[in-house]
Short mmCIF file of C-alpha atoms and ligand atoms in Angstrom, two decimals:
data_model
loop_
_atom_site.label_atom_id
_atom_site.label_comp_id
_atom_site.label_asym_id
_atom_site.label_seq_id
_atom_site.Cartn_x
_atom_site.Cartn_y
_atom_site.Cartn_z
CA UNK A 272 -15.94 -7.96 -9.48
CA UNK A 273 -18.87 -7.74 -7.01
CA UNK A 274 -18.43 -7.68 -3.70
CA UNK A 275 -20.92 -9.86 -2.38
CA UNK A 276 -19.25 -12.91 -4.59
CA UNK A 277 -16.13 -12.40 -2.51
CA UNK A 278 -17.65 -12.30 1.30
CA UNK A 279 -19.08 -15.48 2.27
CA UNK A 280 -22.05 -15.86 4.33
CA UNK A 281 -19.87 -17.41 7.74
CA UNK A 282 -17.25 -14.74 7.24
CA UNK A 283 -19.45 -11.72 7.63
CA UNK A 284 -21.39 -13.66 10.16
CA UNK A 285 -17.87 -13.89 12.63
CA UNK A 286 -17.24 -10.42 11.25
CA UNK A 287 -20.40 -9.19 12.82
CA UNK A 288 -19.85 -11.06 16.39
CA UNK A 289 -16.56 -9.84 16.61
CA UNK A 290 -18.05 -6.26 16.44
CA UNK A 291 -21.26 -6.93 18.48
CA UNK A 292 -18.61 -8.81 20.95
CA UNK A 293 -15.98 -5.95 20.93
CA UNK A 294 -18.40 -3.28 21.11
CA UNK A 295 -19.83 -4.91 24.12
CA UNK A 296 -16.57 -4.93 25.91
CA UNK A 297 -16.43 -1.16 24.87
CA UNK A 298 -13.78 -1.70 22.52
CA UNK A 299 -15.36 0.17 19.94
CA UNK A 300 -16.02 3.50 22.19
CA UNK A 301 -14.11 6.35 22.15
CA UNK A 302 -10.54 5.80 22.18
CA UNK A 303 -10.23 2.52 21.34
CA UNK A 304 -7.54 0.56 20.58
CA UNK A 305 -8.21 -2.40 18.46
CA UNK A 306 -8.01 -5.97 20.38
CA UNK A 307 -6.05 -7.67 18.13
CA UNK A 308 -6.61 -11.58 19.30
CA UNK A 309 -10.48 -10.72 18.67
CA UNK A 310 -9.40 -9.70 14.90
CA UNK A 311 -8.24 -13.00 14.88
CA UNK A 312 -11.76 -14.75 14.13
CA UNK A 313 -12.04 -12.83 11.14
CA UNK A 314 -10.31 -14.09 7.53
CA UNK A 315 -7.56 -11.48 6.84
CA UNK A 316 -8.02 -12.35 2.80
CA UNK A 317 -10.03 -14.21 0.24
CA UNK A 318 -8.20 -17.06 -1.98
CA UNK A 319 -7.58 -15.73 -5.40
CA UNK A 320 -6.54 -17.24 -8.53
CA UNK A 321 -3.34 -15.11 -9.64
CA UNK A 322 -0.86 -16.81 -12.19
CA UNK A 323 2.11 -18.16 -10.51
CA UNK A 324 5.28 -15.80 -11.03
CA UNK A 325 9.18 -16.54 -10.68
CA UNK A 326 10.08 -14.49 -7.18
CA UNK A 327 12.43 -12.04 -7.19
CA UNK A 328 15.31 -13.06 -4.65
CA UNK A 329 14.88 -11.90 -1.10
CA UNK A 330 18.73 -10.00 -0.84
CA UNK A 331 17.58 -8.35 -4.58
CA UNK A 332 13.95 -7.29 -2.56
CA UNK A 333 16.24 -5.64 0.45
CA UNK A 334 19.05 -4.19 -0.86
CA UNK A 335 17.41 -2.22 -4.04
CA UNK A 336 14.83 0.21 -2.36
CA UNK A 337 13.28 3.78 -2.99
CA UNK A 338 12.62 5.64 0.35
CA UNK A 339 13.66 9.44 -0.04
CA UNK A 340 13.02 9.81 3.75
CA UNK A 341 16.20 8.19 4.32
CA UNK A 342 18.25 8.66 0.77
CA UNK A 343 17.66 8.91 -2.61
CA UNK A 344 20.54 6.30 -3.02
CA UNK A 345 18.90 2.86 -3.53
CA UNK A 346 21.76 0.87 -2.20
CA UNK A 347 22.02 2.83 0.32
CA UNK A 348 18.78 2.65 1.99
CA UNK A 349 19.22 -0.23 3.87
CA UNK A 350 22.17 0.87 6.09
CA UNK A 351 20.58 4.00 6.77
CA UNK A 352 17.42 2.35 8.14
CA UNK A 353 19.55 1.07 10.91
CA UNK A 354 19.02 4.06 13.26
CA UNK A 355 15.06 4.18 12.47
CA UNK A 356 13.66 3.22 15.77
CA UNK A 357 10.16 2.06 15.70
CA UNK A 358 9.20 0.96 18.81
CA UNK A 359 6.64 3.61 19.60
CA UNK A 360 4.75 3.49 16.83
CA UNK A 361 1.03 4.18 16.45
CA UNK A 362 -1.44 3.81 13.14
CA UNK A 363 -4.32 6.28 13.30
CA UNK A 364 -7.65 5.43 11.50
CA UNK A 365 -10.09 8.18 10.91
CA UNK A 366 -11.75 11.17 9.49
CA UNK A 367 -14.79 9.99 7.74
CA UNK A 368 -15.41 7.05 9.32
CA UNK A 369 -18.24 5.77 11.87
CA UNK A 370 -15.44 4.23 14.28
CA UNK A 371 -11.58 5.69 14.72
CA UNK A 372 -9.52 2.82 15.49
CA UNK A 373 -5.53 3.03 16.75
CA UNK A 374 -3.33 0.20 16.59
CA UNK A 375 0.10 0.35 18.24
CA UNK A 376 2.98 -1.63 17.53
CA UNK A 377 2.20 -4.77 18.72
CA UNK A 378 -1.60 -4.72 17.42
CA UNK A 379 -0.01 -4.11 13.90
CA UNK A 380 2.27 -6.79 13.85
CA UNK A 381 -0.20 -9.17 15.59
CA UNK A 382 -2.83 -8.64 12.51
CA UNK A 383 -4.16 -11.49 10.57
CA UNK A 384 -2.22 -12.35 7.76
CA UNK A 385 -2.24 -14.10 4.39
CA UNK A 386 0.73 -14.47 1.52
CA UNK A 387 -0.12 -12.99 -1.41
CA UNK A 388 2.53 -12.73 -4.46
CA UNK A 389 2.11 -9.57 -6.64
CA UNK A 390 4.46 -7.82 -9.53
CA UNK A 391 5.88 -4.61 -8.41
CA UNK A 392 6.99 -1.86 -11.42
CA UNK A 393 8.20 1.52 -10.30
CA UNK A 394 7.68 4.28 -12.29
CA UNK A 395 11.05 4.57 -13.25
CA UNK A 396 11.24 0.81 -15.01
CA UNK A 397 12.59 -1.63 -12.75
CA UNK A 398 9.96 -4.49 -11.49
CA UNK A 399 10.24 -7.28 -8.90
CA UNK A 400 7.91 -10.20 -7.89
CA UNK A 401 7.33 -10.15 -4.16
CA UNK A 402 5.79 -12.50 -1.73
CA UNK A 403 4.04 -10.11 0.85
CA UNK A 404 2.19 -11.12 4.40
CA UNK A 405 -0.60 -8.74 4.83
CA UNK A 406 -4.04 -8.32 5.33
CA UNK A 407 -6.49 -6.95 3.02
CA UNK A 408 -7.44 -3.40 3.46
CA UNK A 409 -11.04 -4.06 3.17
CA UNK A 410 -11.03 -5.92 6.33
CA UNK A 411 -9.95 -2.92 8.29
CA UNK A 412 -12.12 -0.58 6.71
CA UNK A 413 -14.75 -2.42 7.22
CA UNK A 414 -14.05 -2.28 11.02
CA UNK A 415 -13.88 1.39 11.00
CA UNK A 416 -16.98 1.94 8.52
CA UNK A 417 -16.75 4.78 6.24
CA UNK A 418 -19.54 7.21 6.70
CA UNK A 419 -21.26 8.07 2.88
CA UNK A 420 -19.53 10.91 2.67
CA UNK A 421 -15.97 9.67 1.93
CA UNK A 422 -14.83 9.90 -0.90
CA UNK A 423 -11.04 9.04 -0.68
CA UNK A 424 -7.98 7.78 1.68
CA UNK A 425 -5.27 9.82 2.53
CA UNK A 426 -2.20 7.66 3.88
CA UNK A 427 0.61 9.58 5.53
CA UNK A 428 4.40 7.97 6.66
CA UNK A 429 6.24 8.63 9.85
CA UNK A 430 7.64 12.33 10.04
CA UNK A 431 10.91 11.97 12.01
CA UNK A 432 13.26 14.12 10.49
CA UNK A 433 16.03 12.98 13.53
CA UNK A 434 15.67 9.62 12.35
CA UNK A 435 15.56 10.06 8.75
CA UNK A 436 18.21 12.35 6.99
CA UNK A 437 16.28 12.96 3.92
CA UNK A 438 13.51 14.41 5.61
CA UNK A 439 15.92 17.04 6.27
CA UNK A 440 16.26 17.50 2.81
CA UNK A 441 13.75 19.20 0.21
CA UNK A 442 13.50 17.09 -2.05
CA UNK A 443 9.81 15.92 -1.29
CA UNK A 444 7.33 17.79 1.29
CA UNK A 445 7.05 15.56 4.30
CA UNK A 446 5.63 13.29 5.78
CA UNK A 447 5.05 11.11 2.69
CA UNK A 448 1.64 11.21 1.94
CA UNK A 449 -0.49 8.80 -0.95
CA UNK A 450 -4.17 8.47 -1.71
CA UNK A 451 -6.81 6.20 -3.22
CA UNK A 452 -10.46 6.35 -4.06
CA UNK A 453 -12.58 4.36 -1.67
CA UNK A 454 -13.86 1.95 -4.36
CA UNK A 455 -9.97 1.10 -4.90
CA UNK A 456 -9.22 0.85 -1.43
CA UNK A 457 -12.22 -1.68 -1.04
CA UNK A 458 -10.83 -3.88 -4.11
CA UNK A 459 -9.69 -7.23 -2.34
CA UNK A 460 -6.06 -6.98 -4.39
CA UNK A 461 -4.95 -4.20 -2.12
CA UNK A 462 -3.02 -5.34 0.99
CA UNK A 463 -1.75 -3.55 4.01
CA UNK A 464 1.39 -5.75 4.24
CA UNK A 465 3.22 -6.51 7.49
CA UNK A 466 5.64 -8.92 6.16
CA UNK A 467 7.31 -10.46 3.05
CA UNK A 468 8.96 -13.99 2.28
CA UNK A 469 7.36 -14.87 5.03
CA UNK A 470 9.05 -12.80 7.85
CA UNK A 471 9.26 -9.86 9.30
CA UNK A 472 8.75 -6.77 6.84
CA UNK A 473 12.54 -5.08 6.65
CA UNK A 474 12.93 -1.14 7.93
CA UNK A 475 13.82 -0.53 4.55
CA UNK A 476 10.60 -2.04 2.98
CA UNK A 477 8.24 -0.03 4.80
CA UNK A 478 8.04 -1.79 8.15
CA UNK A 479 6.02 -1.60 10.44
CA UNK A 480 3.15 -1.31 8.07
CA UNK A 481 3.02 -0.82 4.23
CA UNK A 482 0.59 -0.34 1.29
CA UNK A 483 0.64 -2.83 -1.99
CA UNK A 484 -1.89 -1.95 -4.79
CA UNK A 485 -0.41 -4.23 -7.44
CA UNK A 486 -1.73 -3.12 -10.46
CA UNK A 487 -0.38 0.84 -9.58
CA UNK A 488 3.42 2.22 -9.84
CA UNK A 489 5.50 1.61 -6.91
CA UNK A 490 5.02 5.10 -5.88
CA UNK A 491 1.28 4.76 -4.63
CA UNK A 492 2.88 1.91 -2.12
CA UNK A 493 3.18 4.60 0.63
CA UNK A 494 5.95 2.83 3.45
CA UNK A 495 5.81 3.10 7.67
CA UNK A 496 2.16 3.98 7.69
CA UNK A 497 1.33 6.13 10.83
CA UNK A 498 -2.10 7.47 9.34
CA UNK A 499 -5.32 7.05 7.10
CA UNK A 500 -7.89 9.11 7.16
CA UNK A 501 -11.26 9.20 4.66
CA UNK A 502 -11.82 12.64 3.43
CA UNK A 503 -14.32 13.71 0.58
CA UNK A 504 -12.03 15.75 -1.39
CA UNK A 505 -9.21 13.86 -4.08
CA UNK A 506 -6.00 14.52 -1.90
CA UNK A 507 -2.71 15.12 -3.14
CA UNK A 508 0.19 12.76 -3.01
CA UNK A 509 3.64 13.94 -2.23
CA UNK A 510 4.75 13.07 -5.51
CA UNK A 511 1.68 13.89 -7.57
CA UNK A 512 2.41 17.47 -5.51
CA UNK A 513 6.12 17.74 -6.35
CA UNK A 514 6.51 17.01 -10.07
CA UNK A 515 2.73 16.99 -11.35
CA UNK A 516 3.55 16.47 -15.25
CA UNK A 517 4.85 13.00 -14.14
CA UNK A 518 2.73 11.97 -11.21
CA UNK A 519 -1.09 11.71 -11.71
CA UNK A 520 -3.63 10.73 -8.95
CA UNK A 521 -3.88 7.31 -10.20
CA UNK A 522 -0.07 5.87 -10.76
CA UNK A 523 -2.17 2.92 -12.42
CA UNK A 524 1.04 1.15 -14.52
CA UNK A 525 0.34 1.23 -18.28
CA UNK A 526 2.54 0.44 -21.08
CA UNK A 527 0.51 2.70 -23.34
CA UNK A 528 1.48 5.73 -21.48
CA UNK A 529 4.58 7.11 -21.57
CA UNK A 530 6.03 8.72 -18.85
CA UNK A 531 7.52 12.43 -20.28
CA UNK A 532 11.00 11.49 -20.15
CA UNK A 533 10.76 7.34 -21.02
CA UNK A 534 8.75 5.03 -22.53
CA UNK A 535 6.89 2.41 -20.34
CA UNK A 536 6.53 -0.43 -22.64
CA UNK A 537 9.44 -2.73 -21.02
CA UNK A 538 10.49 -2.64 -17.50
CA UNK A 539 13.97 -4.44 -15.93
CA UNK A 540 13.09 -7.37 -13.23
CA UNK A 541 15.74 -6.70 -10.43
CA UNK A 542 18.58 -9.35 -11.08
CA UNK A 543 18.16 -9.87 -14.89
CA UNK A 544 20.27 -8.22 -17.49
CA UNK A 545 16.67 -8.04 -20.33
CA UNK A 546 14.05 -6.11 -19.92
CA UNK A 547 10.79 -7.52 -20.36
CA UNK A 548 7.53 -6.42 -21.87
CA UNK A 549 5.35 -4.18 -18.78
CA UNK A 550 1.12 -5.17 -18.66
CA UNK A 551 -1.08 -3.14 -18.98
CA UNK A 552 -2.63 -2.74 -14.96
CA UNK A 553 0.59 -4.56 -14.06
CA UNK A 554 -0.82 -7.63 -15.21
CA UNK A 555 -4.06 -7.24 -13.08
CA UNK A 556 -6.61 -5.70 -15.52
CA UNK A 557 -9.19 -9.00 -15.69
CA UNK A 558 -9.20 -8.11 -11.64
CA UNK A 559 -9.15 -4.76 -11.53
CA UNK A 560 -10.18 -2.90 -15.41
CA UNK A 561 -13.76 -2.59 -14.11
CA UNK A 562 -12.53 0.01 -11.53
CA UNK A 563 -11.72 2.99 -14.29
CA UNK A 564 -13.70 3.98 -17.00
CA UNK A 565 -11.98 4.38 -20.26
CA UNK A 566 -11.03 8.58 -19.59
CA UNK A 567 -9.09 7.58 -15.92
CA UNK A 568 -6.74 4.72 -18.01
CA UNK A 569 -5.84 7.75 -20.50
CA UNK A 570 -4.81 9.56 -16.56
CA UNK A 571 -1.64 9.02 -15.34
N1 LIG B 863 7.42 6.53 3.13
C1 LIG B 863 7.74 6.32 1.35
N2 LIG B 863 7.01 4.84 0.52
C2 LIG B 863 7.43 4.75 -0.55
C3 LIG B 863 8.74 5.73 -0.99
C4 LIG B 863 9.20 6.88 -0.09
O1 LIG B 863 10.28 7.47 -0.55
N3 LIG B 863 8.79 6.69 0.90
N4 LIG B 863 9.00 5.43 -2.22
C5 LIG B 863 7.90 4.72 -2.82
C6 LIG B 863 8.47 4.39 -4.28
S1 LIG B 863 8.67 5.19 -5.98
C7 LIG B 863 8.74 2.51 -4.88
S2 LIG B 863 9.03 2.40 -6.08
C8 LIG B 863 8.79 1.66 -3.78
C9 LIG B 863 9.84 0.87 -3.33
O2 LIG B 863 9.46 -0.04 -2.80
P1 LIG B 863 10.77 -0.94 -2.30
O3 LIG B 863 11.71 -0.35 -1.85
O4 LIG B 863 10.07 -2.02 -1.03
O5 LIG B 863 10.87 -1.73 -3.25
O6 LIG B 863 8.08 2.34 -2.61
C10 LIG B 863 7.24 3.81 -2.55
N5 LIG B 863 6.94 3.83 -1.35
MO1 LIG B 864 9.19 4.33 -7.79
#
């Protein structure tokens, strides 16, 4: 997909006007907290023709969660997040960028957003169809302006062992981290989600902000992000670090590439009693296959 076919000239001009205004106002100088009302002038997403899908019930998506910072028991996560206090939050975006930025909670929650309904496929074999609200990650990348040396993004989740009981165990190394290649991160399907079902993002699903990359397995979709760092060399995500034989850098959904312990050909939708077939790149191949060479797609 060509970038210039996706960004209208008007939009580009609006963004440039925003950046000029913002830098004149000193907002983009050395300790820049973004002025989120200024962000409103930018469109959060381009319209995309995606297949209509039968949504998972909100109840099912809010009550069956992987969130190892709390527990490995999927049905208990929603209870254990009650004591997770997120009033004090900063999302830092920095590293190899021209313009590092920090967002406080109020700024995160008032980011302009669109809705996008995506299939969601966990590597364990269950799936969902979720209406997200969020902003395309590339809109944020446009603000921070990656340097030419930047090749990857490294995401970190919150580290609050006093509030996150799972972090007092060694089941993973904390904080939870994930990573993308820069060209993947620029793809317009990639969202930073701040809501779902046209409502706030529930704590168990990654409040206040989480990554959504619909053609990758669920583990890549890191929750409760506190930092995004642009880096030169390939980072290691928490799962890849813990179990390299089962989790790779890409984590692309691929029914033809079996997990070492089970087939990935089929998946069980939340709330369903019968498995359905899993689609290559989770059904988004026509949008994203061009990001990968044949070699990449044989790699987990
Ligand atoms: N910080 C953090 N992010 C995470 C996880 C986690 O344990 N911690 N689990 C991942 C996995 S394995 C999956 S399948 C999805 C589950 O997202 P959901 O609970 O919103 O459905 O979150 C991903 N993001
Ligand atoms: Mo997962």
